[in-house]
Short mmCIF file of C-alpha atoms and ligand atoms in Angstrom, two decimals:
data_model
loop_
_atom_site.label_atom_id
_atom_site.label_comp_id
_atom_site.label_asym_id
_atom_site.label_seq_id
_atom_site.Cartn_x
_atom_site.Cartn_y
_atom_site.Cartn_z
CA UNK U 1 81.41 105.27 87.19
CA UNK U 2 82.00 106.38 90.78
CA UNK U 3 84.66 108.99 91.47
CA UNK U 4 86.01 109.51 94.99
CA UNK U 5 88.61 112.00 96.23
CA UNK U 6 91.08 110.60 98.76
CA UNK U 7 93.33 113.26 100.35
CA UNK U 8 95.11 110.84 102.73
CA UNK U 9 96.32 107.24 102.90
CA UNK U 10 93.53 106.45 105.37
CA UNK U 11 90.98 107.76 102.83
CA UNK U 12 92.42 105.39 100.21
CA UNK U 13 92.13 102.51 102.69
CA UNK U 14 88.48 103.52 103.28
CA UNK U 15 87.75 103.30 99.56
CA UNK U 16 89.22 99.78 99.58
CA UNK U 17 87.09 98.96 102.61
CA UNK U 18 83.92 100.05 100.81
CA UNK U 19 84.87 97.85 97.85
CA UNK U 20 85.64 94.92 100.18
CA UNK U 21 82.21 95.24 101.78
CA UNK U 22 80.36 94.57 98.52
CA UNK U 23 82.55 92.12 96.58
CA UNK U 24 81.44 88.52 96.22
CA UNK U 25 83.14 85.16 95.53
CA UNK U 26 84.72 85.37 92.08
CA UNK U 27 85.03 89.16 92.01
CA UNK U 28 88.03 90.35 90.00
CA UNK U 29 89.39 93.83 90.70
CA UNK U 30 91.93 95.46 88.38
CA UNK U 31 93.94 98.19 90.09
CA UNK U 32 95.36 100.77 87.71
CA UNK U 33 97.65 103.67 88.47
CA UNK U 34 101.31 104.68 88.29
CA UNK U 35 104.08 103.59 90.66
CA UNK U 36 103.12 104.57 94.19
CA UNK U 37 99.58 105.61 93.26
CA UNK U 38 98.04 103.64 96.13
CA UNK U 39 97.11 100.28 94.62
CA UNK U 40 98.42 98.19 97.53
CA UNK U 41 96.76 100.67 99.93
CA UNK U 42 93.39 99.83 98.32
CA UNK U 43 94.15 96.12 98.90
CA UNK U 44 94.76 96.83 102.59
CA UNK U 45 91.25 98.28 102.85
CA UNK U 46 89.69 95.37 100.99
CA UNK U 47 91.50 92.96 103.35
CA UNK U 48 90.17 94.85 106.36
CA UNK U 49 86.59 94.50 105.09
CA UNK U 50 87.15 90.76 104.57
CA UNK U 51 88.23 90.38 108.23
CA UNK U 52 91.80 89.53 107.25
CA UNK U 53 94.09 90.16 110.21
CA UNK U 54 97.38 89.37 108.51
CA UNK U 55 99.02 92.56 107.20
CA UNK U 56 98.95 93.03 103.42
CA UNK U 57 102.45 93.69 102.10
CA UNK U 58 104.20 93.87 98.72
CA UNK U 59 107.25 91.64 98.98
CA UNK U 60 109.59 92.26 96.06
CA UNK U 61 109.53 88.82 94.50
CA UNK U 62 106.10 87.53 95.47
CA UNK U 63 103.63 87.63 92.61
CA UNK U 64 100.64 86.00 94.30
CA UNK U 65 99.78 86.29 98.01
CA UNK U 66 96.79 84.47 99.50
CA UNK U 67 95.01 85.68 102.62
CA UNK U 68 92.32 83.86 104.59
CA UNK U 69 89.29 85.90 105.60
CA UNK U 70 85.50 86.00 105.30
CA UNK U 71 86.35 85.22 101.65
CA UNK U 72 89.80 84.21 100.41
CA UNK U 73 91.74 87.17 99.03
CA UNK U 74 94.26 86.71 96.22
CA UNK U 75 96.57 89.68 95.85
CA UNK U 76 98.42 89.48 92.54
CA UNK U 77 101.17 91.96 91.69
CA UNK U 78 102.39 91.59 88.11
CA UNK U 79 104.94 94.43 88.18
CA UNK U 80 107.85 92.06 87.54
CA UNK U 81 106.03 89.85 85.08
CA UNK U 82 107.12 90.13 81.48
CA UNK U 83 104.52 88.16 79.56
CA UNK U 84 101.09 86.66 79.62
CA UNK U 85 102.74 83.23 79.17
CA UNK U 86 104.37 83.63 82.57
CA UNK U 87 100.99 84.43 84.12
CA UNK U 88 99.53 81.30 82.60
CA UNK U 89 102.44 79.29 84.02
CA UNK U 90 101.69 80.71 87.45
CA UNK U 91 98.12 79.48 87.14
CA UNK U 92 96.66 82.99 87.19
CA UNK U 93 93.43 81.74 85.64
CA UNK U 94 92.71 79.57 88.66
CA UNK U 95 92.63 82.73 90.75
CA UNK U 96 90.73 84.80 88.18
CA UNK U 97 87.98 82.21 87.94
CA UNK U 98 88.13 80.96 91.54
CA UNK U 99 85.84 81.41 94.54
CA UNK U 100 87.88 84.10 96.20
CA UNK U 101 88.30 87.81 95.58
CA UNK U 102 91.13 88.48 93.14
CA UNK U 103 92.88 91.88 93.23
CA UNK U 104 95.52 92.59 90.61
CA UNK U 105 98.16 95.30 90.33
CA UNK U 106 99.56 95.95 86.81
CA UNK U 107 96.70 93.88 85.44
CA UNK U 108 96.97 95.36 81.94
CA UNK U 109 99.66 92.71 81.35
CA UNK U 110 97.09 89.91 81.49
CA UNK U 111 93.98 91.67 80.18
CA UNK U 112 93.35 88.83 77.68
CA UNK U 113 92.99 86.33 80.54
CA UNK U 114 90.33 88.41 82.29
CA UNK U 115 86.71 87.39 82.83
CA UNK U 116 84.09 89.44 81.00
CA UNK U 117 82.92 91.24 84.12
CA UNK U 118 85.44 92.83 86.38
CA UNK U 119 85.80 95.86 88.60
CA UNK U 120 88.18 98.55 87.43
CA UNK U 121 89.78 100.89 89.96
CA UNK U 122 91.88 103.66 88.50
CA UNK U 123 93.94 105.84 90.86
CA UNK U 124 95.21 109.22 89.71
CA UNK U 125 97.70 111.30 91.72
CA UNK U 126 96.69 114.94 91.42
CA UNK U 127 99.82 116.96 90.65
CA UNK U 128 98.70 119.88 92.76
CA UNK U 129 98.81 118.27 96.23
CA UNK U 130 99.14 114.50 95.84
CA UNK U 131 95.47 113.90 96.56
CA UNK U 132 94.26 110.70 94.92
CA UNK U 133 91.26 110.66 92.61
CA UNK U 134 89.86 107.16 92.51
CA UNK U 135 87.54 106.06 89.71
CA UNK U 136 85.58 102.84 90.10
CA UNK U 137 83.79 101.09 87.25
CA UNK U 138 81.81 97.87 87.31
CA UNK U 139 80.66 98.15 90.92
CA UNK U 140 77.95 100.16 92.64
CA UNK U 141 79.16 101.59 95.95
N1 ATP J 201 95.26 109.35 99.23
C1 ATP J 201 96.58 109.35 99.51
N2 ATP J 201 97.22 110.50 99.79
C2 ATP J 201 98.55 110.48 100.03
N3 ATP J 201 99.33 109.38 100.06
C3 ATP J 201 98.74 108.21 99.80
C4 ATP J 201 97.33 108.13 99.50
N4 ATP J 201 97.03 106.84 99.25
C5 ATP J 201 98.18 106.14 99.39
N5 ATP J 201 99.21 106.94 99.72
C6 ATP J 201 100.63 106.59 99.95
O1 ATP J 201 101.26 106.31 98.72
C7 ATP J 201 102.35 105.42 98.95
C8 ATP J 201 102.32 104.31 97.91
O2 ATP J 201 101.17 103.51 98.14
P1 ATP J 201 101.05 102.03 97.58
O3 ATP J 201 102.23 101.20 97.98
O4 ATP J 201 99.71 101.56 97.95
O5 ATP J 201 101.13 102.29 96.00
P2 ATP J 201 101.17 101.26 94.83
O6 ATP J 201 100.34 101.84 93.74
O7 ATP J 201 100.80 99.90 95.31
O8 ATP J 201 102.69 101.28 94.42
P3 ATP J 201 103.51 100.25 93.48
O9 ATP J 201 103.29 100.76 92.09
O10 ATP J 201 104.93 100.42 93.94
O11 ATP J 201 102.95 98.89 93.72
C9 ATP J 201 102.20 104.91 100.37
O12 ATP J 201 103.15 105.56 101.18
C10 ATP J 201 100.79 105.32 100.76
O13 ATP J 201 100.68 105.55 102.14
MG1 MG J 202 101.78 98.05 95.12
#
């Protein structure tokens, strides 16, 4: 496990960038952390490393966003999803087992659909000063 301290938003983006530099086609990244922890911020860094110019956003009702870059990036946000059945209806497995890089917020909702090997990124907001502690498992940085 790698543990990185990120005092600012730009530091969180840098962690995403480092992840984006080493992922390969088919990589699945589960982003864990409470509301506002910095999950989407990590995705912004990954997108930057994949030469994606389009800004990464979190529109309220979009569950899956696709971005074209050095590798395709699938940004899946399951916050509003209520069941694994819904994920299956959306065709989530096609993204999880596709040739792009798949990054998922609130992924615990579809854990049973996951491939055996995936990268786990857990973001913790330190209560003292809001610094983020970011733990990464399943990937050597
Ligand atoms: N290391 C950091 N230090 C301070 N603020 C940060 C840090 N990383 C990210 N932020 C800020 O936290 C806020 C929330 O970030 P972000 O939208 O990425 O969180 P999220 O986990 O995706 O939230 P949600 O659960 O709503 O999807 C943003 O304003 C972002 O700039
Ligand atoms: Mg988010």
